[in-house]
Coordinates of C-alpha atoms and ligand atoms in Angstrom, one line a residue:
M213 CA 2.7 10.8 -33.5
D214 CA 3.0 8.0 -36.1
E215 CA 6.1 6.4 -34.5
K216 CA 5.9 3.1 -32.8
F217 CA 7.2 2.7 -29.3
D218 CA 8.9 -0.3 -27.7
C219 CA 6.5 0.0 -24.9
I220 CA 3.5 2.1 -23.7
V221 CA 3.2 2.3 -19.9
I222 CA -0.3 3.1 -18.7
G223 CA -0.4 4.9 -15.3
G224 CA 2.1 7.1 -13.5
G225 CA 1.8 5.6 -10.1
V226 CA 4.6 3.7 -8.3
A227 CA 4.4 0.7 -10.6
G228 CA 4.3 2.7 -13.9
L229 CA 7.0 5.1 -12.9
S230 CA 9.3 2.2 -11.7
A231 CA 8.7 0.5 -15.0
A232 CA 9.4 3.7 -16.9
L233 CA 12.6 4.4 -15.1
T234 CA 13.8 0.9 -15.8
L235 CA 12.9 1.2 -19.5
A236 CA 14.7 4.5 -19.8
R237 CA 17.8 3.2 -18.2
N238 CA 17.8 0.3 -20.6
N239 CA 17.6 2.6 -23.6
M240 CA 14.1 1.8 -24.6
K241 CA 11.8 4.1 -26.5
F242 CA 8.5 4.4 -24.5
L243 CA 5.5 6.5 -23.7
L244 CA 4.2 6.8 -20.2
I245 CA 0.6 8.0 -20.0
E246 CA -0.9 9.3 -16.8
R247 CA -4.5 10.6 -16.6
G248 CA -3.8 13.0 -13.7
E249 CA -2.5 16.5 -14.1
F250 CA 0.9 15.3 -12.9
A251 CA 2.1 11.9 -11.6
G252 CA 0.8 11.5 -8.1
S253 CA -2.0 14.0 -8.4
K254 CA -4.7 11.3 -8.2
N255 CA -2.9 8.9 -5.8
V256 CA -3.6 8.2 -2.2
S257 CA -1.6 6.2 0.2
G258 CA -1.2 6.0 3.9
G259 CA 1.7 5.5 3.4
V260 CA 5.0 3.8 4.2
L261 CA 7.1 2.5 1.3
W262 CA 8.6 -0.5 2.9
G263 CA 11.9 -2.2 2.1
S264 CA 14.9 -1.0 0.2
D265 CA 13.9 -1.3 -3.5
L266 CA 13.8 2.4 -3.7
N267 CA 17.5 2.4 -3.2
K268 CA 17.9 0.1 -6.1
L269 CA 15.8 2.4 -8.3
V270 CA 17.3 5.7 -7.1
P271 CA 20.6 4.8 -5.5
N272 CA 21.4 6.9 -2.3
Y273 CA 18.0 8.6 -2.6
W274 CA 18.3 9.8 1.0
E275 CA 21.2 12.1 0.1
E276 CA 19.1 14.4 -1.9
E277 CA 18.2 17.7 -0.2
D278 CA 14.5 17.4 -0.8
G279 CA 13.9 13.8 -1.9
G280 CA 10.4 12.6 -2.4
W281 CA 10.1 11.1 1.1
E282 CA 9.1 12.5 4.5
R283 CA 10.6 10.5 7.3
F284 CA 12.3 7.1 7.8
I285 CA 10.6 4.7 10.2
N286 CA 12.5 3.6 13.3
H287 CA 9.5 3.3 15.6
R288 CA 6.7 0.8 14.9
R289 CA 3.6 0.3 16.9
L290 CA 0.7 -2.1 16.6
T291 CA -2.2 -1.0 18.8
F292 CA -5.3 -2.9 20.0
M293 CA -8.2 -0.6 20.8
D294 CA -11.4 -0.7 22.8
E295 CA -13.7 2.1 23.6
Q296 CA -11.5 3.8 26.2
S297 CA -8.1 2.1 26.0
T298 CA -5.2 1.3 23.8
F299 CA -2.7 -1.5 24.3
S300 CA 0.3 -1.5 22.0
L301 CA 3.1 -3.6 20.9
D302 CA 5.8 -0.9 20.5
F303 CA 9.2 -1.4 18.9
K304 CA 11.8 1.4 18.4
S305 CA 15.3 0.7 17.4
K306 CA 18.5 2.5 16.5
H307 CA 19.0 -0.4 14.1
F308 CA 16.5 1.2 11.8
N309 CA 18.4 4.5 11.7
E310 CA 20.8 3.5 9.0
A311 CA 20.2 4.1 5.3
P312 CA 18.9 2.4 3.2
Y313 CA 16.0 2.5 5.6
S314 CA 13.5 -0.3 6.2
G315 CA 10.7 2.0 5.3
V316 CA 10.1 5.7 4.4
V317 CA 6.9 7.6 4.8
V318 CA 5.7 9.2 1.6
L319 CA 3.0 11.6 0.5
R320 CA 2.1 10.5 -3.0
S321 CA 1.5 13.8 -4.7
K322 CA 5.1 14.7 -3.8
F323 CA 6.7 11.3 -4.1
D324 CA 5.3 10.3 -7.5
N325 CA 6.1 13.7 -8.9
W326 CA 9.7 13.4 -7.6
L327 CA 10.0 9.9 -9.1
S328 CA 8.5 11.2 -12.4
A329 CA 11.4 13.8 -12.5
K330 CA 13.8 10.9 -12.1
V331 CA 12.2 9.2 -15.1
Q332 CA 12.6 12.4 -17.1
E333 CA 16.3 12.6 -16.1
A334 CA 16.8 9.0 -17.3
I335 CA 15.0 9.8 -20.6
D336 CA 17.2 12.8 -21.1
A337 CA 20.3 10.6 -20.6
S338 CA 19.1 7.9 -23.0
D339 CA 19.3 7.6 -26.8
F340 CA 15.7 8.4 -27.0
A341 CA 15.8 11.8 -25.2
M342 CA 13.6 13.2 -28.0
D343 CA 11.5 10.1 -28.6
S344 CA 10.4 8.9 -25.2
F345 CA 7.7 10.8 -23.3
I346 CA 5.8 11.2 -20.1
A347 CA 2.4 12.4 -21.1
T348 CA 0.0 13.7 -18.3
N349 CA -3.6 14.7 -18.3
I350 CA -4.4 11.9 -20.8
K351 CA -6.7 9.0 -20.0
V352 CA -6.2 5.8 -21.9
D353 CA -9.6 4.6 -23.0
E354 CA -8.6 1.3 -24.6
V355 CA -5.8 -1.1 -25.2
L356 CA -5.7 -1.7 -29.0
M357 CA -5.7 -5.4 -29.8
E358 CA -5.1 -7.2 -33.1
N359 CA -5.5 -11.0 -33.1
D360 CA -5.6 -10.9 -29.3
K361 CA -2.2 -9.2 -29.2
A362 CA -1.7 -5.6 -27.9
V363 CA -0.6 -3.2 -30.5
G364 CA -1.0 0.1 -28.7
I365 CA -3.6 2.3 -27.0
R366 CA -6.4 4.7 -27.8
T367 CA -7.2 7.9 -26.0
G368 CA -10.2 9.7 -27.3
E369 CA -9.7 9.9 -31.1
E370 CA -6.0 9.3 -31.0
E371 CA -4.1 6.1 -31.3
F372 CA -0.5 5.3 -30.2
H373 CA 1.2 2.2 -31.3
A374 CA 3.8 0.0 -29.5
D375 CA 5.2 -3.5 -29.5
S376 CA 4.1 -3.9 -25.9
V377 CA 2.0 -2.3 -23.2
I378 CA 2.5 -2.4 -19.4
I379 CA -0.8 -1.8 -17.6
A380 CA -0.1 -0.1 -14.3
E381 CA -3.4 1.6 -13.9
G382 CA -3.9 0.8 -10.2
V383 CA -6.7 -1.0 -8.3
N384 CA -9.6 0.2 -10.5
N385 CA -8.3 -2.0 -13.3
L386 CA -10.7 -1.4 -16.1
L387 CA -8.2 -1.9 -18.9
T388 CA -7.0 -5.2 -17.3
R389 CA -10.6 -6.2 -17.6
Q390 CA -10.9 -4.9 -21.1
V391 CA -8.1 -7.1 -22.3
G392 CA -9.8 -10.1 -20.7
L393 CA -7.3 -10.8 -17.9
Q394 CA -9.7 -9.9 -15.0
D395 CA -13.4 -10.7 -14.6
K396 CA -15.7 -7.7 -15.3
Y397 CA -16.9 -7.6 -11.7
V398 CA -14.6 -8.1 -8.7
P399 CA -16.4 -9.3 -5.5
A400 CA -17.0 -6.4 -3.1
D401 CA -15.4 -8.4 -0.2
H402 CA -12.0 -8.3 -2.1
M403 CA -11.9 -4.6 -2.0
L404 CA -11.6 -2.0 0.8
T405 CA -11.9 1.8 0.9
G406 CA -9.0 3.7 2.3
I407 CA -9.8 7.1 3.8
K408 CA -7.1 9.5 5.0
E409 CA -6.6 13.0 6.5
V410 CA -3.3 14.8 6.5
I411 CA -3.2 16.9 9.6
R412 CA -0.6 19.7 10.0
F413 CA 1.3 20.7 13.2
D414 CA 4.1 23.0 14.1
Q415 CA 7.0 20.8 13.2
K416 CA 8.5 21.1 16.8
V417 CA 5.1 20.1 18.3
L418 CA 4.9 17.1 16.0
E419 CA 8.5 16.0 16.8
D420 CA 8.0 16.4 20.6
R421 CA 4.6 14.7 20.6
F422 CA 5.8 11.6 18.7
Q423 CA 9.4 11.7 20.1
L424 CA 10.9 12.1 16.6
N425 CA 14.6 13.0 16.2
G426 CA 15.8 14.6 12.9
L427 CA 14.0 12.7 10.1
S428 CA 13.0 9.7 12.2
G429 CA 9.4 8.7 12.0
M430 CA 6.7 6.4 13.5
S431 CA 4.2 4.0 11.9
N432 CA 1.2 2.9 14.0
E433 CA -1.5 0.5 12.9
F434 CA -4.8 0.0 14.9
V435 CA -7.2 -2.9 15.3
G436 CA -10.5 -3.0 17.1
W437 CA -12.7 -0.1 18.2
A438 CA -11.1 2.2 15.5
T439 CA -13.6 0.9 12.9
D440 CA -16.7 0.6 15.2
G441 CA -17.5 -3.0 14.3
V442 CA -16.8 -2.6 10.5
E443 CA -14.1 -4.9 9.2
G444 CA -10.9 -2.9 8.7
G445 CA -8.2 -1.1 10.6
G446 CA -6.6 2.3 11.2
F447 CA -3.2 3.9 10.7
L448 CA -1.2 6.9 11.8
Y449 CA 2.1 7.8 10.1
T450 CA 4.3 10.8 10.8
N451 CA 5.4 13.1 7.9
R452 CA 7.7 16.1 8.2
D453 CA 5.2 18.5 9.7
T454 CA 2.0 16.5 9.2
I455 CA 0.6 13.2 10.1
S456 CA -1.4 10.8 7.9
L457 CA -4.4 9.5 9.8
G458 CA -6.9 7.1 8.3
L459 CA -8.8 3.9 8.0
V460 CA -9.1 1.0 5.5
L461 CA -12.6 -0.4 5.6
S462 CA -14.4 -3.3 4.0
I463 CA -16.8 -2.0 1.3
K464 CA -19.1 -4.9 1.8
D465 CA -19.3 -4.6 5.5
M466 CA -19.9 -0.8 5.3
R467 CA -22.7 -1.4 2.9
E468 CA -24.3 -4.0 5.1
K469 CA -23.9 -2.0 8.3
K470 CA -25.0 1.2 6.5
R471 CA -21.9 3.1 7.6
S472 CA -19.8 5.7 5.6
P473 CA -16.0 6.1 5.6
H474 CA -16.4 9.7 6.7
D475 CA -18.5 8.9 9.7
L476 CA -16.1 6.1 10.7
L477 CA -13.1 8.3 10.5
N478 CA -14.8 10.9 12.7
H479 CA -15.6 8.0 15.1
F480 CA -11.9 7.0 15.2
K481 CA -10.8 10.6 15.9
T482 CA -13.0 10.7 19.0
H483 CA -11.0 7.9 20.7
P484 CA -9.0 9.5 23.7
T485 CA -5.7 8.2 22.3
I486 CA -6.3 9.6 18.9
A487 CA -7.8 12.8 20.2
D488 CA -4.6 13.4 22.2
A489 CA -2.5 12.7 19.2
I490 CA -4.2 15.1 16.9
R491 CA -5.0 17.9 19.3
G492 CA -4.2 21.3 17.8
G493 CA -3.6 20.0 14.3
E494 CA -5.2 21.4 11.2
I495 CA -6.6 19.2 8.5
V496 CA -4.9 20.2 5.2
E497 CA -5.8 17.3 3.0
Y498 CA -8.6 14.7 2.8
S499 CA -8.7 11.8 0.4
A500 CA -10.2 8.4 -0.3
H501 CA -9.3 5.6 -2.6
V502 CA -10.2 1.9 -3.1
V503 CA -7.5 -0.5 -2.0
S504 CA -7.2 -4.2 -2.5
S505 CA -7.8 -6.4 0.6
G506 CA -4.8 -8.5 -0.2
D507 CA -6.9 -11.6 -0.9
S508 CA -5.0 -13.4 -3.7
R509 CA -8.3 -14.6 -5.2
A510 CA -8.8 -11.0 -6.5
M511 CA -5.7 -11.3 -8.7
P512 CA -6.2 -11.4 -12.5
K513 CA -6.3 -14.8 -14.1
E514 CA -2.9 -14.1 -15.6
L515 CA -0.5 -11.2 -15.5
Y516 CA 0.6 -11.4 -19.2
K517 CA -0.7 -12.1 -22.6
D518 CA 0.7 -11.3 -26.1
G519 CA 2.2 -7.8 -25.9
I520 CA 0.8 -7.1 -22.4
L521 CA 2.1 -7.2 -18.8
I522 CA 0.1 -6.1 -15.7
A523 CA 2.0 -4.5 -12.8
G524 CA 1.2 -3.1 -9.3
E525 CA -2.2 -2.9 -7.8
A526 CA -3.8 -3.4 -11.3
A527 CA -2.7 -7.0 -10.6
N528 CA -4.0 -6.7 -7.0
L529 CA -0.5 -7.1 -5.7
L530 CA -0.9 -6.1 -2.1
M531 CA -0.6 -7.6 1.3
N532 CA -2.0 -6.6 4.7
A533 CA -1.7 -9.3 7.3
G534 CA -1.9 -6.8 10.2
K535 CA 1.7 -5.8 10.4
A536 CA 1.7 -3.3 7.5
I537 CA 0.1 -2.5 4.2
Q538 CA 2.5 -3.5 1.4
G539 CA 1.3 -2.2 -1.9
M540 CA 3.8 0.5 -3.0
D541 CA 6.8 -1.8 -2.6
Y542 CA 5.0 -4.6 -4.5
A543 CA 4.1 -2.0 -7.2
M544 CA 7.8 -0.9 -7.4
R545 CA 9.2 -4.4 -7.6
S546 CA 6.6 -5.6 -10.1
G547 CA 7.1 -2.5 -12.3
I548 CA 10.8 -3.1 -12.4
L549 CA 10.3 -6.8 -13.2
A550 CA 7.8 -6.0 -15.9
A551 CA 10.1 -3.5 -17.6
E552 CA 13.1 -5.9 -17.4
T553 CA 10.9 -8.5 -19.1
I554 CA 10.1 -6.1 -21.9
V555 CA 13.8 -5.3 -22.3
K556 CA 14.5 -9.0 -22.9
A557 CA 11.5 -9.3 -25.3
K558 CA 13.1 -6.5 -27.4
E559 CA 16.4 -8.2 -27.4
Q560 CA 14.7 -11.3 -28.8
N561 CA 12.3 -9.2 -31.0
D562 CA 9.5 -11.3 -29.6
Y563 CA 6.8 -9.8 -27.5
S564 CA 4.6 -12.9 -27.5
S565 CA 3.3 -14.5 -24.3
A566 CA 6.0 -17.2 -24.9
V567 CA 8.6 -14.6 -23.8
L568 CA 6.4 -12.4 -21.6
R569 CA 5.5 -15.3 -19.3
E570 CA 9.0 -14.9 -17.9
Y571 CA 7.5 -12.0 -15.9
R572 CA 5.2 -14.3 -14.1
A573 CA 8.1 -16.7 -13.3
V574 CA 10.4 -13.9 -11.9
L575 CA 7.5 -12.4 -9.9
N576 CA 6.7 -15.8 -8.5
D577 CA 10.3 -16.2 -7.5
S578 CA 10.4 -12.7 -5.8
Y579 CA 9.4 -11.9 -2.3
V580 CA 6.1 -10.4 -3.7
M581 CA 4.4 -13.6 -4.7
K582 CA 6.2 -15.6 -2.1
D583 CA 4.8 -13.4 0.7
I584 CA 1.4 -13.1 -0.9
N585 CA 1.1 -16.9 -1.1
N586 CA 2.7 -17.7 2.3
F587 CA 0.6 -15.2 4.3
Q588 CA -2.8 -15.7 2.7
D589 CA -4.1 -17.4 5.9
A590 CA -2.9 -14.5 8.0
V591 CA -4.8 -12.1 5.6
H592 CA -8.0 -14.1 6.2
L593 CA -7.4 -14.4 9.9
L594 CA -7.1 -10.7 10.3
H595 CA -10.5 -10.2 8.8
T596 CA -12.3 -12.6 11.2
E597 CA -14.6 -11.2 14.0
T598 CA -12.3 -12.7 16.6
M599 CA -9.3 -10.6 15.5
Q600 CA -11.4 -7.6 14.6
S601 CA -13.1 -7.2 18.0
K602 CA -12.8 -10.0 20.5
V603 CA -9.0 -10.0 20.7
P604 CA -8.6 -6.2 20.9
N605 CA -11.4 -6.0 23.6
L606 CA -9.9 -8.8 25.7
I607 CA -6.3 -7.4 25.4
C608 CA -7.5 -3.9 26.5
D609 CA -9.6 -5.4 29.3
F610 CA -6.5 -7.4 30.6
G611 CA -4.3 -4.3 30.3
R612 CA -6.7 -2.2 32.3
Q613 CA -6.6 -4.7 35.2
F614 CA -2.9 -5.4 34.9
F615 CA -1.9 -1.7 35.1
T616 CA -4.5 -0.7 37.8
I617 CA -3.1 -0.5 41.3
K618 CA -5.9 -0.3 43.9
N619 CA -4.3 -0.7 47.3
E620 CA -6.1 -4.0 47.6
P621 CA -4.9 -7.5 47.2
T622 CA -3.9 -8.0 43.5
P623 CA -5.0 -11.1 41.7
K624 CA -2.3 -13.0 39.8
S625 CA -2.0 -12.0 36.1
E626 CA -3.2 -15.4 34.9
K627 CA -6.5 -15.0 36.8
M628 CA -6.9 -11.5 35.2
L629 CA -6.2 -12.9 31.8
L630 CA -8.6 -15.8 32.2
G631 CA -11.3 -13.4 33.4
A632 CA -10.7 -11.2 30.3
I633 CA -10.8 -14.2 28.0
K634 CA -14.1 -15.3 29.5
R635 CA -15.7 -11.9 29.2
H636 CA -14.9 -11.5 25.5
S637 CA -14.3 -14.9 24.1
S638 CA -13.5 -18.4 25.3
L639 CA -10.4 -20.3 26.0
W640 CA -11.3 -22.8 23.3
E641 CA -11.7 -20.0 20.7
L642 CA -8.3 -18.6 21.7
I643 CA -6.6 -22.0 21.4
Q644 CA -8.0 -22.4 17.9
L645 CA -6.9 -18.8 17.1
G646 CA -3.4 -19.5 18.5
F647 CA -3.2 -22.6 16.4
K648 CA -4.2 -20.8 13.2
A649 CA -1.9 -17.9 14.0
R650 CA 1.0 -20.2 14.6
K651 CA 0.5 -21.7 11.1
S652 CA -0.4 -18.5 9.3
L653 CA 2.3 -16.2 10.6
Ligands
FAD219 C1 -5.6 4.8 2.4 C2 -4.5 3.9 1.8 C3 -3.4 3.6 2.5 C4 -2.3 2.9 2.0 N1 -1.2 2.7 2.7 C5 -0.2 2.0 2.2 C6 1.1 1.9 2.9 O1 1.2 2.4 4.0 N2 2.1 1.3 2.3 C7 1.9 0.7 1.0 O2 2.9 0.1 0.5 N3 0.8 0.8 0.4 C8 -0.3 1.5 0.9 N4 -1.4 1.6 0.2 C9 -1.5 0.9 -1.1 C10 -0.8 1.6 -2.2 O3 -1.2 3.0 -2.2 C11 -1.0 1.0 -3.6 O4 -0.9 -0.4 -3.5 C12 -0.1 1.6 -4.6 O5 -0.3 2.9 -4.8 C13 -0.2 0.8 -5.9 O6 0.6 1.5 -6.9 P1 0.2 1.4 -8.4 O7 1.3 2.2 -9.1 O8 0.0 0.0 -8.8 O9 -1.2 2.1 -8.6 P2 -1.6 3.6 -8.3 O10 -0.7 4.3 -7.3 O11 -3.0 3.7 -8.0 O12 -1.3 4.3 -9.7 C14 -2.1 4.1 -10.8 C15 -1.9 5.3 -11.8 O13 -2.6 5.0 -13.0 C16 -3.3 6.2 -13.4 N5 -4.4 5.7 -14.3 C17 -5.4 4.8 -14.0 N6 -6.1 4.5 -15.1 C18 -5.6 5.3 -16.1 C19 -5.9 5.4 -17.5 N7 -6.9 4.8 -18.0 N8 -5.1 6.2 -18.2 C20 -4.0 6.8 -17.7 N9 -3.7 6.7 -16.4 C21 -4.4 6.0 -15.6 C22 -3.8 6.7 -12.1 O14 -4.1 8.1 -12.2 C23 -2.6 6.5 -11.2 O15 -1.7 7.6 -11.2 C24 -2.5 2.3 0.7 C25 -3.6 2.6 -0.1 C26 -4.6 3.4 0.5 C27 -5.8 3.7 -0.4

């Protein structure tokens, strides 16, 4: 292929596909390269796609008979866990029943493949129906640079040329490092490992067990005993007839404590609350993937340079401040913004960083960078020992006393709470925590 493209998109995950769909709709000639057999074949996510950007990308997506999503979330739960108990903040609302939903659960092999079909439809409807391509099973080995400007990519012996390259390669961002935008080694404490099992049930059993109605679904995050003293957290999301159950775990902490993701997931599954939730289910999928911790210090030095933009988790755009993991929605928004910047660059026939820096400006102005910056303290707070073990233990301790009825005189709740605080932490530590939480949340 000797022709030159307007843009080459590297990676057919959420960021790359969202960029490609935006390029196709703007009549751009592009090549999307994905190393997996099909888009989504190599991707892992818990995962809830939060927010309503999907509706912007694929209007009224929920009306499709078999859209790429599993269930919409109308029931949210945050659970503190000790060895025997769970104490949850539980919120369910009819308010979340209306489309566009506030979050939909997706299984990536299905969702990415569906989104990729949408990209193909948009290519077919564009002026470049015969000249834009989605190429799978191809790994990009190098971004070709001339005078520090991207001019294309190399895969094996073959080269493809383009005016611009969007790098959407995900968290293991080797090409972002090759073009000099990220340091060669990323500190281990900025990276986590996600591990997940998909467990199948009879659909009626699943719906009864989790009180699901029609396509409604539940998302549940866990802090505390779930990770057996290793920094991280757990999740459970309901799909159509399966659940996604997993953990995200600090790589550094696992190494230091000599624990493996597999052994910790088995530990999580022995908790009485989890054991009850998964009883009778059959494991049908098992996967693991690195995931960014959401620490903004892990972001590349810049997200653009001459002829290049970085989108999605390749730019470490992710946030997890305890309420939810937000990586896919950030990937989607940044992919769209990157593509829109390339469209403008084509209009001006200038793909230099002088034009492409606009991407950084619009991203900074979007909820993605605003939230990443505003909630950094909360991200760090979540990873402290107090939040990881002391708080879950004391909450469960208090809950056990509060809900126990003994046919004996019952102490006042304040006394129970102070007792629990004393056993697991101190009043002073909690005052400090409250102060930090007030500022960071
Ligand atoms: C266990 C787990 C749970 C998670 N839960 C959630 C959740 O609930 N909600 C949420 O929003 N996020 C969640 N995330 C994070 C989310 O999955 C990521 O943030 C998101 O997938 C990032 O999208 P992306 O398109 O940037 O990267 P990816 O989805 O990783 O896509 C990158 C693509 O690039 C391809 N690629 C890489 N290198 C090359 C190359 N050299 N040549 C060609 N192709 C290449 C890969 O094959 C891949 O398809 C979770 C992650 C994990 C691991």
